Amino acid sequence: MDSDSQSSRSSSPELERKDILNMKSGQMFQKLCQGQRMPSRGKIRSSRRDSEEDLHEIRLKVNSRERQRMHDLNQAMDGLREVMPYSHGPSVRKLSKISTLLLARNYILMLSSSLEEMKKLVNDVYGSQRLPGCVSSLHHQHVAPLPHVLCNIPSPDVSSYMGVMTSDVHHKTVGGPHHFSGLFCPCALCQQFPHQLSRTASTLPASTPGK
DNA sequence: TAGGCCATCTGGTCCT
DNA sequence: AGGACCAGATGGCCTA
């Protein structure tokens, strides 16, 4: 994409005007011309024009790279906006860059503290004791610590204070309701919300998307 | 119309 | 040497 021609803020006329007015560009030109051997008088005009053209081409190339870099940055910023809460909906104005970054920071802090709180809660309730009601030692080998504990929480309570997120965490960790050695998971969570969990598990990404 | 936000250009610096 | 990154300058667009 050549935004020199596509951009509504076309830069070409601006560039020429700036080149004329901008002393620094002139200094840069002088700098570039330094170190070159003095051409014969007849060649001065053409070589200077060549240098100007070279300089212009270099400038265009550098500008283009910088533009691309900023576009990539903006694309990443859009990606961040997409995963931010409160930023969706047609009536919501697009978050500014600074707002996006500040909101993202707060969001991460909020999630971190929520996670800590959840861990603490689970620890307070069950401590480190071996939990009653867990049906199989095989289960212990296959289920990660957090979901393992959740398996023994009375089902209705699980949904009430942990909601769908718990389901996500659970089956993201264990790989869906069929994680129990190919059989349907006997844990209370899976039995309480089998349809929801299987749907949730199937929509989870297999791995973190990378570039 | 002022102020916020943004895209672009530019020169300097650092890195490979 | 060339590219990436950064920050300052500038000007356009939009909204209150």
mmCIF file of C-alpha atoms (C1' of nucleotides) in Angstrom:
data_model
loop_
_atom_site.group_PDB
_atom_site.id
_atom_site.type_symbol
_atom_site.label_atom_id
_atom_site.label_comp_id
_atom_site.label_asym_id
_atom_site.label_seq_id
_atom_site.Cartn_x
_atom_site.Cartn_y
_atom_site.Cartn_z
ATOM 1 C CA MET A 1 0.000 0.000 0.000
ATOM 2 C CA ASP A 2 1.412 3.282 -0.981
ATOM 3 C CA SER A 3 -0.148 5.717 1.372
ATOM 4 C CA ASP A 4 1.690 8.601 -0.198
ATOM 5 C CA SER A 5 -0.941 8.450 -2.851
ATOM 6 C CA GLN A 6 -3.733 6.902 -0.827
ATOM 7 C CA SER A 7 -3.656 8.895 2.333
ATOM 8 C CA SER A 8 -6.264 11.562 2.682
ATOM 9 C CA ARG A 9 -3.489 13.532 4.282
ATOM 10 C CA SER A 10 -1.387 13.357 1.272
ATOM 11 C CA SER A 11 2.181 14.148 1.994
ATOM 12 C CA SER A 12 3.693 14.779 -1.370
ATOM 13 C CA PRO A 13 2.960 18.491 -1.714
ATOM 14 C CA GLU A 14 3.671 18.892 1.947
ATOM 15 C CA LEU A 15 6.958 17.159 1.564
ATOM 16 C CA GLU A 16 8.114 19.450 -1.187
ATOM 17 C CA ARG A 17 7.125 22.544 0.729
ATOM 18 C CA LYS A 18 8.849 21.265 3.826
ATOM 19 C CA ASP A 19 11.933 20.372 1.916
ATOM 20 C CA ILE A 20 12.181 23.897 0.720
ATOM 21 C CA LEU A 21 11.460 25.488 4.057
ATOM 22 C CA ASN A 22 13.067 23.006 6.382
ATOM 23 C CA MET A 23 16.620 24.025 7.166
ATOM 24 C CA LYS A 24 17.370 20.664 8.720
ATOM 25 C CA SER A 25 16.698 18.926 5.464
ATOM 26 C CA GLY A 26 19.176 21.242 3.864
ATOM 27 C CA GLN A 27 21.673 20.428 6.535
ATOM 28 C CA MET A 28 21.088 16.763 5.983
ATOM 29 C CA PHE A 29 21.638 17.255 2.309
ATOM 30 C CA GLN A 30 24.919 19.030 2.989
ATOM 31 C CA LYS A 31 25.908 16.251 5.331
ATOM 32 C CA LEU A 32 25.234 13.655 2.689
ATOM 33 C CA CYS A 33 27.217 15.623 0.166
ATOM 34 C CA GLN A 34 30.180 15.850 2.486
ATOM 35 C CA GLY A 35 32.890 13.335 1.936
ATOM 36 C CA GLN A 36 32.236 13.281 -1.764
ATOM 37 C CA ARG A 37 35.081 14.385 -3.983
ATOM 38 C CA MET A 38 34.583 17.748 -5.639
ATOM 39 C CA PRO A 39 33.177 17.144 -9.091
ATOM 40 C CA SER A 40 34.385 19.022 -12.088
ATOM 41 C CA ARG A 41 32.527 22.247 -12.724
ATOM 42 C CA GLY A 42 30.504 20.846 -15.596
ATOM 43 C CA LYS A 43 29.255 17.984 -13.523
ATOM 44 C CA ILE A 44 28.267 19.982 -10.471
ATOM 45 C CA ARG A 45 24.702 20.617 -11.529
ATOM 46 C CA SER A 46 23.887 17.063 -12.606
ATOM 47 C CA SER A 47 25.564 15.422 -9.628
ATOM 48 C CA ARG A 48 23.734 17.696 -7.217
ATOM 49 C CA ARG A 49 20.486 16.808 -8.881
ATOM 50 C CA ASP A 50 21.395 13.150 -8.608
ATOM 51 C CA SER A 51 22.108 13.615 -4.922
ATOM 52 C CA GLU A 52 18.819 15.389 -4.438
ATOM 53 C CA GLU A 53 17.020 12.607 -6.210
ATOM 54 C CA ASP A 54 18.858 9.998 -4.178
ATOM 55 C CA LEU A 55 18.044 11.857 -1.011
ATOM 56 C CA HIS A 56 14.424 12.132 -2.035
ATOM 57 C CA GLU A 57 14.242 8.411 -2.763
ATOM 58 C CA ILE A 58 15.875 7.551 0.534
ATOM 59 C CA ARG A 59 13.486 9.850 2.342
ATOM 60 C CA LEU A 60 10.485 8.240 0.661
ATOM 61 C CA LYS A 61 11.755 4.808 1.563
ATOM 62 C CA VAL A 62 12.364 5.719 5.175
ATOM 63 C CA ASN A 63 9.000 7.445 5.410
ATOM 64 C CA SER A 64 7.295 4.399 3.980
ATOM 65 C CA ARG A 65 8.941 2.114 6.510
ATOM 66 C CA GLU A 66 8.005 4.404 9.346
ATOM 67 C CA ARG A 67 4.432 4.560 8.112
ATOM 68 C CA GLN A 68 4.296 0.774 7.964
ATOM 69 C CA ARG A 69 5.734 0.530 11.435
ATOM 70 C CA MET A 70 3.084 2.861 12.779
ATOM 71 C CA HIS A 71 0.374 0.926 10.952
ATOM 72 C CA ASP A 72 1.600 -2.273 12.595
ATOM 73 C CA LEU A 73 1.564 -0.532 15.924
ATOM 74 C CA ASN A 74 -1.981 0.670 15.353
ATOM 75 C CA GLN A 75 -3.027 -2.808 14.302
ATOM 76 C CA ALA A 76 -1.675 -4.150 17.572
ATOM 77 C CA MET A 77 -3.546 -1.398 19.356
ATOM 78 C CA ASP A 78 -6.763 -2.458 17.614
ATOM 79 C CA GLY A 79 -6.104 -6.014 18.710
ATOM 80 C CA LEU A 80 -5.826 -4.804 22.256
ATOM 81 C CA ARG A 81 -9.049 -2.823 21.930
ATOM 82 C CA GLU A 82 -10.861 -5.928 20.743
ATOM 83 C CA VAL A 83 -10.152 -7.830 23.934
ATOM 84 C CA MET A 84 -10.935 -4.941 26.208
ATOM 85 C CA PRO A 85 -14.267 -4.897 27.990
ATOM 86 C CA TYR A 86 -16.547 -1.881 27.669
ATOM 87 C CA SER A 87 -15.139 -1.072 24.262
ATOM 88 C CA HIS A 88 -17.729 -2.906 22.168
ATOM 89 C CA GLY A 89 -21.008 -1.809 20.722
ATOM 90 C CA PRO A 90 -21.897 0.618 17.966
ATOM 91 C CA SER A 91 -22.682 3.449 20.336
ATOM 92 C CA VAL A 92 -19.321 3.254 22.037
ATOM 93 C CA ARG A 93 -16.729 5.509 20.587
ATOM 94 C CA LYS A 94 -13.389 3.973 19.720
ATOM 95 C CA LEU A 95 -10.988 4.180 22.612
ATOM 96 C CA SER A 96 -8.064 6.494 22.163
ATOM 97 C CA LYS A 97 -4.603 5.013 22.357
ATOM 98 C CA ILE A 98 -3.866 6.409 25.772
ATOM 99 C CA SER A 99 -7.280 5.270 27.056
ATOM 100 C CA THR A 100 -6.709 1.814 25.638
ATOM 101 C CA LEU A 101 -3.378 1.477 27.401
ATOM 102 C CA LEU A 102 -4.649 2.798 30.709
ATOM 103 C CA LEU A 103 -7.752 0.634 30.582
ATOM 104 C CA ALA A 104 -5.671 -2.411 29.670
ATOM 105 C CA ARG A 105 -3.419 -1.821 32.629
ATOM 106 C CA ASN A 106 -6.343 -1.511 35.017
ATOM 107 C CA TYR A 107 -7.982 -4.555 33.496
ATOM 108 C CA ILE A 108 -4.876 -6.671 34.022
ATOM 109 C CA LEU A 109 -4.582 -5.469 37.605
ATOM 110 C CA MET A 110 -8.223 -6.264 38.202
ATOM 111 C CA LEU A 111 -7.908 -9.765 36.756
ATOM 112 C CA SER A 112 -4.784 -10.418 38.780
ATOM 113 C CA SER A 113 -6.423 -9.438 42.024
ATOM 114 C CA SER A 114 -9.503 -11.493 41.144
ATOM 115 C CA LEU A 115 -7.332 -14.515 40.532
ATOM 116 C CA GLU A 116 -5.532 -14.048 43.816
ATOM 117 C CA GLU A 117 -8.834 -13.690 45.581
ATOM 118 C CA MET A 118 -10.160 -16.850 43.994
ATOM 119 C CA LYS A 119 -7.078 -18.811 44.969
ATOM 120 C CA LYS A 120 -7.317 -17.541 48.515
ATOM 121 C CA LEU A 121 -10.970 -18.435 48.675
ATOM 122 C CA VAL A 122 -10.362 -21.962 47.476
ATOM 123 C CA ASN A 123 -7.528 -22.367 49.954
ATOM 124 C CA ASP A 124 -9.596 -21.020 52.834
ATOM 125 C CA VAL A 125 -12.428 -23.396 52.127
ATOM 126 C CA TYR A 126 -10.488 -26.584 51.504
ATOM 127 C CA GLY A 127 -6.968 -26.025 52.713
ATOM 128 C CA SER A 128 -4.506 -28.678 51.636
ATOM 129 C CA GLN A 129 -6.445 -31.699 52.851
ATOM 130 C CA ARG A 130 -7.285 -34.600 50.584
ATOM 131 C CA LEU A 131 -10.763 -33.919 49.435
ATOM 132 C CA PRO A 132 -13.602 -36.302 50.101
ATOM 133 C CA GLY A 133 -15.801 -37.411 47.291
ATOM 134 C CA CYS A 134 -13.223 -37.504 44.581
ATOM 135 C CA VAL A 135 -14.004 -40.712 42.795
ATOM 136 C CA SER A 136 -10.719 -41.864 41.456
ATOM 137 C CA SER A 137 -6.997 -41.646 41.941
ATOM 138 C CA LEU A 138 -6.785 -41.642 38.189
ATOM 139 C CA HIS A 139 -8.679 -38.399 38.303
ATOM 140 C CA HIS A 140 -6.002 -36.905 40.533
ATOM 141 C CA GLN A 141 -3.362 -37.743 38.004
ATOM 142 C CA HIS A 142 -5.194 -36.140 35.148
ATOM 143 C CA VAL A 143 -6.771 -33.045 36.607
ATOM 144 C CA ALA A 144 -4.819 -29.903 37.418
ATOM 145 C CA PRO A 145 -4.837 -28.648 41.022
ATOM 146 C CA LEU A 146 -7.396 -25.903 40.708
ATOM 147 C CA PRO A 147 -10.016 -27.867 38.774
ATOM 148 C CA HIS A 148 -9.288 -30.828 41.006
ATOM 149 C CA VAL A 149 -10.439 -28.823 43.992
ATOM 150 C CA LEU A 150 -13.403 -27.507 42.086
ATOM 151 C CA CYS A 151 -14.560 -31.049 41.405
ATOM 152 C CA ASN A 152 -15.507 -31.355 45.038
ATOM 153 C CA ILE A 153 -17.247 -28.074 45.543
ATOM 154 C CA PRO A 154 -21.019 -28.471 45.819
ATOM 155 C CA SER A 155 -22.161 -27.749 42.314
ATOM 156 C CA PRO A 156 -24.693 -24.938 42.709
ATOM 157 C CA ASP A 157 -22.208 -22.829 44.611
ATOM 158 C CA VAL A 158 -19.657 -23.157 41.872
ATOM 159 C CA SER A 159 -21.876 -21.542 39.320
ATOM 160 C CA SER A 160 -23.037 -18.867 41.669
ATOM 161 C CA TYR A 161 -19.706 -17.316 42.508
ATOM 162 C CA MET A 162 -17.410 -18.417 39.739
ATOM 163 C CA GLY A 163 -19.712 -18.489 36.758
ATOM 164 C CA VAL A 164 -18.668 -19.367 33.258
ATOM 165 C CA MET A 165 -15.104 -18.345 33.907
ATOM 166 C CA THR A 166 -14.713 -21.327 36.176
ATOM 167 C CA SER A 167 -15.885 -23.575 33.403
ATOM 168 C CA ASP A 168 -13.402 -22.016 31.063
ATOM 169 C CA VAL A 169 -10.558 -22.409 33.496
ATOM 170 C CA HIS A 170 -11.563 -25.926 34.296
ATOM 171 C CA HIS A 171 -11.749 -27.289 30.794
ATOM 172 C CA LYS A 172 -9.030 -25.170 29.375
ATOM 173 C CA THR A 173 -6.881 -26.960 31.876
ATOM 174 C CA VAL A 174 -8.241 -30.444 31.506
ATOM 175 C CA GLY A 175 -9.226 -30.377 27.863
ATOM 176 C CA GLY A 176 -12.986 -30.632 27.911
ATOM 177 C CA PRO A 177 -15.523 -32.777 29.778
ATOM 178 C CA HIS A 178 -14.076 -35.932 28.211
ATOM 179 C CA HIS A 179 -10.725 -35.404 29.854
ATOM 180 C CA PHE A 180 -11.397 -38.207 32.330
ATOM 181 C CA SER A 181 -9.565 -41.005 30.556
ATOM 182 C CA GLY A 182 -11.840 -40.736 27.587
ATOM 183 C CA LEU A 183 -14.950 -41.098 29.716
ATOM 184 C CA PHE A 184 -17.206 -38.302 30.712
ATOM 185 C CA CYS A 185 -15.781 -36.367 33.621
ATOM 186 C CA PRO A 186 -17.450 -37.380 36.861
ATOM 187 C CA CYS A 187 -16.680 -34.149 38.615
ATOM 188 C CA ALA A 188 -19.559 -32.161 40.028
ATOM 189 C CA LEU A 189 -18.839 -29.241 37.756
ATOM 190 C CA CYS A 190 -19.009 -31.304 34.598
ATOM 191 C CA GLN A 191 -22.109 -33.126 35.692
ATOM 192 C CA GLN A 192 -23.866 -29.959 36.666
ATOM 193 C CA PHE A 193 -23.286 -28.153 33.350
ATOM 194 C CA PRO A 194 -22.408 -30.819 30.794
ATOM 195 C CA HIS A 195 -23.815 -28.988 27.775
ATOM 196 C CA GLN A 196 -22.417 -25.654 28.695
ATOM 197 C CA LEU A 197 -19.012 -27.086 29.405
ATOM 198 C CA SER A 198 -18.730 -29.090 26.252
ATOM 199 C CA ARG A 199 -19.751 -26.049 24.264
ATOM 200 C CA THR A 200 -17.297 -23.901 26.130
ATOM 201 C CA ALA A 201 -14.515 -26.378 25.684
ATOM 202 C CA SER A 202 -15.101 -26.698 21.973
ATOM 203 C CA THR A 203 -14.872 -22.971 21.481
ATOM 204 C CA LEU A 204 -11.676 -22.572 23.406
ATOM 205 C CA PRO A 205 -8.580 -21.904 21.345
ATOM 206 C CA ALA A 206 -6.240 -24.852 21.109
ATOM 207 C CA SER A 207 -3.285 -22.692 21.958
ATOM 208 C CA THR A 208 -2.327 -19.120 22.369
ATOM 209 C CA PRO A 209 -2.295 -17.557 18.934
ATOM 210 C CA GLY A 210 1.121 -16.384 17.935
ATOM 211 C CA LYS A 211 2.354 -14.256 15.090
ATOM 212 C "C1'" DT B 1 -13.019 28.123 18.064
ATOM 213 C "C1'" DA B 2 -10.084 25.661 21.273
ATOM 214 C "C1'" DG B 3 -8.508 21.367 22.439
ATOM 215 C "C1'" DG B 4 -7.916 16.414 21.781
ATOM 216 C "C1'" DC B 5 -6.471 12.909 18.829
ATOM 217 C "C1'" DC B 6 -4.219 11.246 15.028
ATOM 218 C "C1'" DA B 7 -1.080 10.437 10.801
ATOM 219 C "C1'" DT B 8 2.952 11.680 8.792
ATOM 220 C "C1'" DC B 9 7.581 13.496 8.224
ATOM 221 C "C1'" DT B 10 11.975 14.009 10.085
ATOM 222 C "C1'" DG B 11 16.536 13.577 12.365
ATOM 223 C "C1'" DG B 12 18.918 11.241 15.936
ATOM 224 C "C1'" DT B 13 20.325 7.036 18.210
ATOM 225 C "C1'" DC B 14 20.886 2.229 18.787
ATOM 226 C "C1'" DC B 15 21.288 -2.387 17.113
ATOM 227 C "C1'" DT B 16 22.493 -6.158 13.940
ATOM 228 C "C1'" DA C 1 25.395 0.213 6.148
ATOM 229 C "C1'" DG C 2 20.787 -0.419 6.757
ATOM 230 C "C1'" DG C 3 16.867 -0.964 9.523
ATOM 231 C "C1'" DA C 4 14.229 -0.305 13.862
ATOM 232 C "C1'" DC C 5 12.897 2.664 17.279
ATOM 233 C "C1'" DC C 6 11.967 7.048 19.292
ATOM 234 C "C1'" DA C 7 10.465 11.745 20.060
ATOM 235 C "C1'" DG C 8 9.509 16.379 18.298
ATOM 236 C "C1'" DA C 9 7.114 19.142 14.874
ATOM 237 C "C1'" DT C 10 3.329 19.978 11.968
ATOM 238 C "C1'" DG C 11 -1.123 20.070 10.126
ATOM 239 C "C1'" DG C 12 -5.821 17.917 9.440
ATOM 240 C "C1'" DC C 13 -10.150 16.256 11.391
ATOM 241 C "C1'" DC C 14 -13.615 16.122 14.840
ATOM 242 C "C1'" DT C 15 -16.243 17.406 18.869
ATOM 243 C "C1'" DA C 16 -17.879 20.156 22.768
#
